[in-house]
C-alpha atoms as a printed R data frame, in Angstrom:
    type eleno elety resid chain resno       x      y       z
1   ATOM     1    CA   UNK     A     1  -0.143 -0.045  -0.251
2   ATOM     2    CA   UNK     A     2   1.383  3.403  -0.821
3   ATOM     3    CA   UNK     A     3   0.372  6.288   1.415
4   ATOM     4    CA   UNK     A     4   2.424  8.498  -0.123
5   ATOM     5    CA   UNK     A     5  -0.129 10.517  -2.237
6   ATOM     6    CA   UNK     A     6  -1.760 11.746   1.299
7   ATOM     7    CA   UNK     A     7   1.048 12.895   2.472
8   ATOM     8    CA   UNK     A     8   1.558 14.827  -1.022
9   ATOM     9    CA   UNK     A     9  -1.891 16.959  -0.353
10  ATOM    10    CA   UNK     A    10  -2.473 17.337   3.002
11  ATOM    11    CA   UNK     A    11   1.389 18.609   2.633
12  ATOM    12    CA   UNK     A    12   0.362 21.005  -0.228
13  ATOM    13    CA   UNK     A    13  -3.133 22.222   1.743
14  ATOM    14    CA   UNK     A    14  -1.187 23.191   4.806
15  ATOM    15    CA   UNK     A    15   1.595 24.947   3.083
16  ATOM    16    CA   UNK     A    16  -1.546 26.710   1.018
17  ATOM    17    CA   UNK     A    17  -3.884 27.765   3.977
18  ATOM    18    CA   UNK     A    18  -0.813 28.694   5.958
19  ATOM    19    CA   UNK     A    19  -0.322 31.443   3.914
20  ATOM    20    CA   UNK     A    20  -3.870 32.733   5.528
21  ATOM    21    CA   UNK     A    21  -3.947 31.198   9.148
22  ATOM    22    CA   UNK     A    22  -1.046 32.364  10.837
23  ATOM    23    CA   UNK     A    23   0.110 30.010  13.666
24  ATOM    24    CA   UNK     A    24  -2.281 27.257  13.418
25  ATOM    25    CA   UNK     A    25  -0.681 24.475  11.897
26  ATOM    26    CA   UNK     A    26  -2.533 22.092  14.194
27  ATOM    27    CA   UNK     A    27  -6.004 22.899  13.631
28  ATOM    28    CA   UNK     A    28  -5.051 23.196  10.145
29  ATOM    29    CA   UNK     A    29  -4.228 19.837  10.055
30  ATOM    30    CA   UNK     A    30  -7.296 18.582  11.604
31  ATOM    31    CA   UNK     A    31  -9.134 20.505   9.244
32  ATOM    32    CA   UNK     A    32  -7.466 18.506   6.648
33  ATOM    33    CA   UNK     A    33  -8.023 15.319   8.146
34  ATOM    34    CA   UNK     A    34 -11.794 15.593   8.628
35  ATOM    35    CA   UNK     A    35 -11.662 16.499   5.067
36  ATOM    36    CA   UNK     A    36  -9.745 13.415   3.955
37  ATOM    37    CA   UNK     A    37 -11.805 11.296   6.089
38  ATOM    38    CA   UNK     A    38 -14.993 12.683   4.258
39  ATOM    39    CA   UNK     A    39 -16.566 14.246   7.369
40  ATOM    40    CA   UNK     A    40 -18.129 17.805   8.941
41  ATOM    41    CA   UNK     A    41 -15.937 19.970  10.910
42  ATOM    42    CA   UNK     A    42 -17.781 22.951  13.238
43  ATOM    43    CA   UNK     A    43 -15.568 25.688  14.019
44  ATOM    44    CA   UNK     A    44 -16.508 27.821  17.308
45  ATOM    45    CA   UNK     A    45 -14.219 30.822  18.673
46  ATOM    46    CA   UNK     A    46 -15.488 34.619  19.528
47  ATOM    47    CA   UNK     A    47 -15.876 36.954  16.027
48  ATOM    48    CA   UNK     A    48 -12.671 38.286  14.340
49  ATOM    49    CA   UNK     A    49 -10.494 35.175  15.189
50  ATOM    50    CA   UNK     A    50  -9.970 33.718  11.860
51  ATOM    51    CA   UNK     A    51 -13.448 30.821  10.780
52  ATOM    52    CA   UNK     A    52 -14.455 32.440   7.696
53  ATOM    53    CA   UNK     A    53 -11.026 33.014   6.563
54  ATOM    54    CA   UNK     A    54  -9.932 29.413   7.598
55  ATOM    55    CA   UNK     A    55 -12.880 27.856   5.691
56  ATOM    56    CA   UNK     A    56 -12.136 29.972   2.552
57  ATOM    57    CA   UNK     A    57  -8.584 29.329   2.421
58  ATOM    58    CA   UNK     A    58  -9.229 25.694   2.342
59  ATOM    59    CA   UNK     A    59 -12.194 25.951  -0.320
60  ATOM    60    CA   UNK     A    60  -9.984 27.871  -2.390
61  ATOM    61    CA   UNK     A    61  -7.116 25.228  -2.097
62  ATOM    62    CA   UNK     A    62  -8.808 22.428  -3.648
63  ATOM    63    CA   UNK     A    63 -10.521 22.668  -7.336
64  ATOM    64    CA   UNK     A    64 -13.971 22.662  -6.699
65  ATOM    65    CA   UNK     A    65 -16.675 24.529  -6.139
66  ATOM    66    CA   UNK     A    66 -17.688 26.207  -2.332
67  ATOM    67    CA   UNK     A    67 -20.598 28.051  -1.403
68  ATOM    68    CA   UNK     A    68 -21.370 30.472   2.290
69  ATOM    69    CA   UNK     A    69 -24.535 30.584   3.428
70  ATOM    70    CA   UNK     A    70 -25.398 33.301   6.255
71  ATOM    71    CA   UNK     A    71 -27.609 31.487   8.454
72  ATOM    72    CA   UNK     A    72 -29.919 33.818   9.747
73  ATOM    73    CA   UNK     A    73 -33.603 33.661  11.665
74  ATOM    74    CA   UNK     A    74 -36.019 34.027   8.032
75  ATOM    75    CA   UNK     A    75 -33.443 31.424   6.515
76  ATOM    76    CA   UNK     A    76 -35.589 28.506   5.352
77  ATOM    77    CA   UNK     A    77 -34.916 24.825   4.600
78  ATOM    78    CA   UNK     A    78 -35.531 25.388   0.358
79  ATOM    79    CA   UNK     A    79 -33.285 28.979   0.474
80  ATOM    80    CA   UNK     A    80 -30.492 26.175   1.181
81  ATOM    81    CA   UNK     A    81 -31.247 22.862  -0.309
82  ATOM    82    CA   UNK     A    82 -33.737 24.489  -3.154
83  ATOM    83    CA   UNK     A    83 -36.594 24.623  -5.619
84  ATOM    84    CA   UNK     A    84 -38.535 23.549  -7.968
85  ATOM    85    CA   UNK     A    85 -39.873 26.690 -10.388
86  ATOM    86    CA   UNK     A    86 -42.013 26.864 -12.701
87  ATOM    87    CA   UNK     A    87 -41.042 27.750 -16.170
88  ATOM    88    CA   UNK     A    88 -43.915 30.208 -18.079
89  ATOM    89    CA   UNK     A    89 -41.631 30.166 -21.287
90  ATOM    90    CA   UNK     A    90 -40.901 26.085 -20.949
91  ATOM    91    CA   UNK     A    91 -43.974 26.001 -19.363
92  ATOM    92    CA   UNK     A    92 -42.266 23.238 -17.232
93  ATOM    93    CA   UNK     A    93 -40.981 22.674 -13.826
94  ATOM    94    CA   UNK     A    94 -37.437 23.473 -13.184
95  ATOM    95    CA   UNK     A    95 -35.006 22.523  -9.833
96  ATOM    96    CA   UNK     A    96 -32.917 25.403  -8.810
97  ATOM    97    CA   UNK     A    97 -30.020 24.418  -7.074
98  ATOM    98    CA   UNK     A    98 -28.813 25.617  -3.430
99  ATOM    99    CA   UNK     A    99 -26.083 26.219  -2.217
100 ATOM   100    CA   UNK     A   100 -25.871 22.957  -0.725
101 ATOM   101    CA   UNK     A   101 -24.754 21.653  -4.323
102 ATOM   102    CA   UNK     A   102 -21.477 22.417  -3.895
103 ATOM   103    CA   UNK     A   103 -17.980 20.901  -3.082
104 ATOM   104    CA   UNK     A   104 -17.245 23.036  -0.157
105 ATOM   105    CA   UNK     A   105 -19.828 24.892   1.882
106 ATOM   106    CA   UNK     A   106 -19.842 27.557   4.234
107 ATOM   107    CA   UNK     A   107 -22.734 27.419   7.053
108 ATOM   108    CA   UNK     A   108 -21.706 30.968   8.522
109 ATOM   109    CA   UNK     A   109 -23.508 31.137  11.989
110 ATOM   110    CA   UNK     A   110 -25.437 27.652  12.062
111 ATOM   111    CA   UNK     A   111 -27.004 28.451  15.314
112 ATOM   112    CA   UNK     A   112 -28.650 32.270  14.090
113 ATOM   113    CA   UNK     A   113 -31.021 29.498  12.149
114 ATOM   114    CA   UNK     A   114 -34.211 28.135  13.117
115 ATOM   115    CA   UNK     A   115 -34.347 24.391  13.511
116 ATOM   116    CA   UNK     A   116 -36.346 23.766  10.933
117 ATOM   117    CA   UNK     A   117 -33.664 25.562   8.306
118 ATOM   118    CA   UNK     A   118 -30.719 24.012  10.288
119 ATOM   119    CA   UNK     A   119 -32.332 20.031   9.880
120 ATOM   120    CA   UNK     A   120 -32.179 20.646   6.757
121 ATOM   121    CA   UNK     A   121 -28.638 19.813   6.578
122 ATOM   122    CA   UNK     A   122 -28.797 16.713   8.220
123 ATOM   123    CA   UNK     A   123 -29.620 14.451   5.232
124 ATOM   124    CA   UNK     A   124 -27.615 16.384   3.359
125 ATOM   125    CA   UNK     A   125 -24.617 15.906   5.871
126 ATOM   126    CA   UNK     A   126 -25.647 12.148   6.376
127 ATOM   127    CA   UNK     A   127 -26.288 10.793   3.240
128 ATOM   128    CA   UNK     A   128 -24.956 13.120   0.584
129 ATOM   129    CA   UNK     A   129 -28.265 13.542  -0.663
130 ATOM   130    CA   UNK     A   130 -31.480 16.288  -0.624
131 ATOM   131    CA   UNK     A   131 -35.015 15.646  -0.908
132 ATOM   132    CA   UNK     A   132 -37.574 17.959  -2.353
133 ATOM   133    CA   UNK     A   133 -40.135 17.986  -3.465
134 ATOM   134    CA   UNK     A   134 -40.338 13.829  -2.883
135 ATOM   135    CA   UNK     A   135 -37.037 13.248  -4.873
136 ATOM   136    CA   UNK     A   136 -34.000 12.510  -4.276
137 ATOM   137    CA   UNK     A   137 -31.242 14.281  -5.858
138 ATOM   138    CA   UNK     A   138 -27.213 13.022  -4.823
139 ATOM   139    CA   UNK     A   139 -24.793 15.160  -3.915
140 ATOM   140    CA   UNK     A   140 -21.325 15.328  -6.235
141 ATOM   141    CA   UNK     A   141 -18.331 14.275  -4.330
142 ATOM   142    CA   UNK     A   142 -16.113 15.869  -2.475
143 ATOM   143    CA   UNK     A   143 -18.851 17.141  -0.293
144 ATOM   144    CA   UNK     A   144 -17.534 18.979   3.138
145 ATOM   145    CA   UNK     A   145 -20.237 21.050   5.427
146 ATOM   146    CA   UNK     A   146 -17.883 23.517   7.374
147 ATOM   147    CA   UNK     A   147 -20.417 25.153  10.183
148 ATOM   148    CA   UNK     A   148 -18.717 28.452  11.766
149 ATOM   149    CA   UNK     A   149 -20.320 29.533  15.493
150 ATOM   150    CA   UNK     A   150 -20.044 32.443  17.950
151 ATOM   151    CA   UNK     A   151 -20.369 30.784  21.507
152 ATOM   152    CA   UNK     A   152 -20.690 34.109  23.394
153 ATOM   153    CA   UNK     A   153 -23.767 36.395  22.159
154 ATOM   154    CA   UNK     A   154 -26.374 33.551  22.994
155 ATOM   155    CA   UNK     A   155 -29.185 36.575  22.314
156 ATOM   156    CA   UNK     A   156 -31.694 34.971  19.313
157 ATOM   157    CA   UNK     A   157 -29.486 32.141  18.637
158 ATOM   158    CA   UNK     A   158 -31.225 28.486  17.767
159 ATOM   159    CA   UNK     A   159 -28.374 26.142  20.003
160 ATOM   160    CA   UNK     A   160 -27.964 22.565  17.749
161 ATOM   161    CA   UNK     A   161 -29.154 19.364  18.668
162 ATOM   162    CA   UNK     A   162 -27.011 16.537  19.887
163 ATOM   163    CA   UNK     A   163 -28.338 14.581  16.895
164 ATOM   164    CA   UNK     A   164 -27.201 17.186  14.753
165 ATOM   165    CA   UNK     A   165 -23.839 18.512  16.371
166 ATOM   166    CA   UNK     A   166 -22.751 14.257  16.164
167 ATOM   167    CA   UNK     A   167 -22.587 14.573  12.488
168 ATOM   168    CA   UNK     A   168 -19.319 16.549  12.909
169 ATOM   169    CA   UNK     A   169 -16.850 14.792  12.704
170 ATOM   170    CA   UNK     A   170 -14.553 17.232  14.331
171 ATOM   171    CA   UNK     A   171 -15.316 20.473  16.405
172 ATOM   172    CA   UNK     A   172 -12.346 22.481  16.510
173 ATOM   173    CA   UNK     A   173 -10.960 25.847  17.832
174 ATOM   174    CA   UNK     A   174  -8.824 28.336  16.450
175 ATOM   175    CA   UNK     A   175  -8.489 31.137  19.535
176 ATOM   176    CA   UNK     A   176  -6.327 34.149  19.731
177 ATOM   177    CA   UNK     A   177  -2.956 34.603  18.257
178 ATOM   178    CA   UNK     A   178   0.032 35.390  19.862
179 ATOM   179    CA   UNK     A   179   1.247 38.800  19.946
180 ATOM   180    CA   UNK     A   180   3.933 37.723  17.206
181 ATOM   181    CA   UNK     A   181   1.518 36.418  14.824
182 ATOM   182    CA   UNK     A   182  -0.762 39.063  15.260
183 ATOM   183    CA   UNK     A   183   2.043 41.432  14.181
184 ATOM   184    CA   UNK     A   184   2.578 39.082  11.484
185 ATOM   185    CA   UNK     A   185  -0.946 39.112  10.329
186 ATOM   186    CA   UNK     A   186  -0.605 42.716  10.406
187 ATOM   187    CA   UNK     A   187   2.689 42.430   7.841
188 ATOM   188    CA   UNK     A   188   0.589 40.148   5.572
189 ATOM   189    CA   UNK     A   189  -2.519 42.169   5.784
190 ATOM   190    CA   UNK     A   190  -1.242 45.501   5.380
191 ATOM   191    CA   UNK     A   191  -1.300 46.003   1.520
192 ATOM   192    CA   UNK     A   192  -4.022 43.193   0.336
193 ATOM   193    CA   UNK     A   193  -5.486 39.857   1.466
194 ATOM   194    CA   UNK     A   194  -3.556 36.997   1.026
195 ATOM   195    CA   UNK     A   195  -7.046 34.703   0.483
196 ATOM   196    CA   UNK     A   196  -7.064 36.908  -3.120
197 ATOM   197    CA   UNK     A   197  -3.833 35.402  -4.164
198 ATOM   198    CA   UNK     A   198  -4.200 31.486  -3.283
199 ATOM   199    CA   UNK     A   199  -4.818 29.330  -6.326
200 ATOM   200    CA   UNK     A   200  -5.992 25.500  -6.353
201 ATOM   201    CA   UNK     A   201  -3.300 23.010  -4.653
202 ATOM   202    CA   UNK     A   202  -5.008 19.663  -4.885
203 ATOM   203    CA   UNK     A   203  -7.439 18.234  -7.704
204 ATOM   204    CA   UNK     A   204 -10.921 16.741  -7.160
205 ATOM   205    CA   UNK     A   205  -9.746 13.500  -8.474
206 ATOM   206    CA   UNK     A   206  -6.310 13.981  -5.985
207 ATOM   207    CA   UNK     A   207  -9.035 14.683  -2.868
208 ATOM   208    CA   UNK     A   208 -10.747 11.187  -3.609
209 ATOM   209    CA   UNK     A   209  -8.101  8.766  -4.290
210 ATOM   210    CA   UNK     A   210  -7.396  9.747  -0.912
211 ATOM   211    CA   UNK     A   211 -10.098  9.191   0.668
212 ATOM   212    CA   UNK     A   212 -10.580  5.949  -0.868
213 ATOM   213    CA   UNK     A   213  -7.075  5.492   0.101
214 ATOM   214    CA   UNK     A   214  -6.826  5.987   3.794
215 ATOM   215    CA   UNK     A   215  -9.501  3.234   4.533
216 ATOM   216    CA   UNK     A   216  -6.468  1.175   3.906
217 ATOM   217    CA   UNK     A   217  -4.792  2.511   6.872
218 ATOM   218    CA   UNK     A   218  -4.644 -0.639   9.306
219 ATOM   219    CA   UNK     A   219  -6.533 -0.597  12.487
220 ATOM   220    CA   UNK     A   220  -5.604 -3.917  14.874
221 ATOM   221    CA   UNK     A   221  -7.939 -5.534  17.072
222 ATOM   222    CA   UNK     A   222  -6.506 -4.552  20.031
223 ATOM   223    CA   UNK     A   223  -7.092 -0.541  18.889
224 ATOM   224    CA   UNK     A   224 -10.358 -1.794  18.190
225 ATOM   225    CA   UNK     A   225 -10.889 -2.888  21.372
226 ATOM   226    CA   UNK     A   226  -9.449 -0.169  22.969
227 ATOM   227    CA   UNK     A   227 -11.804  2.646  21.095
228 ATOM   228    CA   UNK     A   228 -15.012  0.984  22.278
229 ATOM   229    CA   UNK     A   229 -13.881  0.685  25.843
230 ATOM   230    CA   UNK     A   230 -13.111  4.656  25.701
231 ATOM   231    CA   UNK     A   231 -16.380  5.630  24.532
232 ATOM   232    CA   UNK     A   232 -18.136  3.414  26.890
233 ATOM   233    CA   UNK     A   233 -16.144  4.996  30.418
234 ATOM   234    CA   UNK     A   234 -18.201  8.120  28.302
235 ATOM   235    CA   UNK     A   235 -21.494  5.966  28.317
236 ATOM   236    CA   UNK     A   236 -20.824  5.237  31.895
237 ATOM   237    CA   UNK     A   237 -18.895  8.043  33.641
238 ATOM   238    CA   UNK     A   238 -21.396  9.564  36.843
239 ATOM   239    CA   UNK     A   239 -20.786 12.966  34.933
240 ATOM   240    CA   UNK     A   240 -21.756 12.281  31.689
241 ATOM   241    CA   UNK     A   241 -26.067 12.693  30.589
242 ATOM   242    CA   UNK     A   242 -24.471 11.975  27.534
243 ATOM   243    CA   UNK     A   243 -22.399  9.351  25.861
244 ATOM   244    CA   UNK     A   244 -20.256  8.998  22.946
245 ATOM   245    CA   UNK     A   245 -21.954  7.127  19.947
246 ATOM   246    CA   UNK     A   246 -21.167  4.773  17.324
247 ATOM   247    CA   UNK     A   247 -21.371  7.188  14.789
248 ATOM   248    CA   UNK     A   248 -18.559  8.457  16.947
249 ATOM   249    CA   UNK     A   249 -16.633  5.742  17.417
250 ATOM   250    CA   UNK     A   250 -16.431  5.602  13.656
251 ATOM   251    CA   UNK     A   251 -15.042  8.835  13.894
252 ATOM   252    CA   UNK     A   252 -12.482  8.471  15.963
253 ATOM   253    CA   UNK     A   253 -11.286  5.177  13.637
254 ATOM   254    CA   UNK     A   254 -11.258  7.229  10.691
255 ATOM   255    CA   UNK     A   255  -9.641 10.185  12.000
256 ATOM   256    CA   UNK     A   256  -6.758  8.468  13.428
257 ATOM   257    CA   UNK     A   257  -6.399  6.440  10.267
258 ATOM   258    CA   UNK     A   258  -5.421  9.648   8.287
259 ATOM   259    CA   UNK     A   259  -3.361 11.205  11.101
260 ATOM   260    CA   UNK     A   260  -1.494  7.881  10.815
261 ATOM   261    CA   UNK     A   261  -1.720  8.102   7.023
262 ATOM   262    CA   UNK     A   262  -0.046 12.139   8.091
263 ATOM   263    CA   UNK     A   263   2.476 10.799   9.944
264 ATOM   264    CA   UNK     A   264   3.690  8.408   7.432
265 ATOM   265    CA   UNK     A   265   2.230  5.194   8.687
266 ATOM   266    CA   UNK     A   266   0.162  1.943   7.663
267 ATOM   267    CA   UNK     A   267  -1.107  1.215  10.920
268 ATOM   268    CA   UNK     A   268  -2.298  3.497  13.630
269 ATOM   269    CA   UNK     A   269  -1.276  3.252  16.932
270 ATOM   270    CA   UNK     A   270  -2.684  4.007  20.533
271 ATOM   271    CA   UNK     A   271  -0.653  7.805  20.664
272 ATOM   272    CA   UNK     A   272  -2.991  8.310  17.048
273 ATOM   273    CA   UNK     A   273  -6.691  8.054  19.004
274 ATOM   274    CA   UNK     A   274  -5.041  9.636  21.845
275 ATOM   275    CA   UNK     A   275  -4.705 12.430  19.969
276 ATOM   276    CA   UNK     A   276  -7.969 12.784  18.641
277 ATOM   277    CA   UNK     A   277 -10.291 11.973  21.252
278 ATOM   278    CA   UNK     A   278 -11.255 15.994  22.257
279 ATOM   279    CA   UNK     A   279 -11.300 17.103  18.842
280 ATOM   280    CA   UNK     A   280 -13.512 14.566  17.873
281 ATOM   281    CA   UNK     A   281 -15.554 13.310  20.602
282 ATOM   282    CA   UNK     A   282 -15.587 16.532  23.174
283 ATOM   283    CA   UNK     A   283 -18.810 17.680  21.025
284 ATOM   284    CA   UNK     A   284 -20.353 14.487  21.439
285 ATOM   285    CA   UNK     A   285 -20.451 14.070  25.444
286 ATOM   286    CA   UNK     A   286 -23.724 15.719  27.291
287 ATOM   287    CA   UNK     A   287 -22.692 16.503  30.941
288 ATOM   288    CA   UNK     A   288 -25.664 16.242  33.023
289 ATOM   289    CA   UNK     A   289 -25.248 19.624  34.928
290 ATOM   290    CA   UNK     A   290 -24.643 23.020  32.529
291 ATOM   291    CA   UNK     A   291 -22.283 25.486  33.104
292 ATOM   292    CA   UNK     A   292 -20.139 28.503  32.173
293 ATOM   293    CA   UNK     A   293 -17.144 25.600  31.987
294 ATOM   294    CA   UNK     A   294 -19.146 23.160  29.910
295 ATOM   295    CA   UNK     A   295 -15.808 22.873  27.313
296 ATOM   296    CA   UNK     A   296 -13.723 22.639  30.093
297 ATOM   297    CA   UNK     A   297 -15.751 20.097  31.713
298 ATOM   298    CA   UNK     A   298 -15.572 17.482  28.917
299 ATOM   299    CA   UNK     A   299 -12.282 17.637  28.281
300 ATOM   300    CA   UNK     A   300 -11.514 17.098  31.934
301 ATOM   301    CA   UNK     A   301 -13.829 13.918  31.591
302 ATOM   302    CA   UNK     A   302 -12.290 12.627  28.872
303 ATOM   303    CA   UNK     A   303  -8.844 13.149  29.998
304 ATOM   304    CA   UNK     A   304  -9.752 10.879  33.505
305 ATOM   305    CA   UNK     A   305 -11.648  8.083  30.599
306 ATOM   306    CA   UNK     A   306  -8.383  8.215  28.392
307 ATOM   307    CA   UNK     A   307  -5.810  7.814  31.884
308 ATOM   308    CA   UNK     A   308  -8.381  5.472  33.722
309 ATOM   309    CA   UNK     A   309  -8.730  2.954  29.928
310 ATOM   310    CA   UNK     A   310  -5.787  0.417  29.617
311 ATOM   311    CA   UNK     A   311  -3.812  1.342  26.849
312 ATOM   312    CA   UNK     A   312  -3.367 -1.856  24.689
313 ATOM   313    CA   UNK     A   313   0.531 -2.926  24.886
314 ATOM   314    CA   UNK     A   314   0.943 -4.843  21.958
315 ATOM   315    CA   UNK     A   315  -0.248 -3.661  18.678
316 ATOM   316    CA   UNK     A   316  -0.177 -5.451  15.362
317 ATOM   317    CA   UNK     A   317   1.903 -3.467  13.057
318 ATOM   318    CA   UNK     A   318   1.957 -5.813   9.916
């Protein structure tokens, strides 16, 4: 098995996005892992940290279409998926595709739309298709939804339900840049927006090949049992009202396969799994008591689960 194509396209995308997003290499790599694993991403952070810029930079790095949806309370499901309208000249109905019919869909401020409109994303994210007036229409691969939301301003927002959160492979945050990184950002943006100069560095054919190739990265039975034990521990934890779902278990395995491939390995190690537990599982765990420190408490829970679960001492690599 030759996993070199995965390494090559990941390296090109990360370098290209790095021209726009300064000092967030780990977050960019996680986004690339989600892309190759055919998973969707939720970017949650305070305004102005570069969520939309990151999504646009990734989209421009790919030779494919990209559509942006600004989610608002008056947005309708048909505004997202498309409608059948009557063409008076032809005397028949025609389908007008919505912004979901793109390879990269940026759902900006998704928590500002009503639950009805939010749910219109569910079928497309899981099944890669939409149903309009009883007719099912397939979405062209690759298909990636990058949704953003602001955790600070809660007035007039509609929190995503657990069923929809579970459909995101990862939940990521950029955070504030360091002082040195902010100076570099100012220097780079002083005369022009580097996003305007970004060109595609990966073709659709290359990405589709990588999305098939990563599944051949080996995960031993010992590691599969380890992942399941970790998930079971989140479900039985005293502080958890809702643990990791079977979908979340599969998501961690897939992400770990890509993570290993990016490090030049054809097999997954326990450290690969540990490194991805937080970004893949943190948004899937619901605590019994809600608080402003919800995210930190969930991370602490996952850390305790990792510490308490025995790590496989022998992992088959061949």
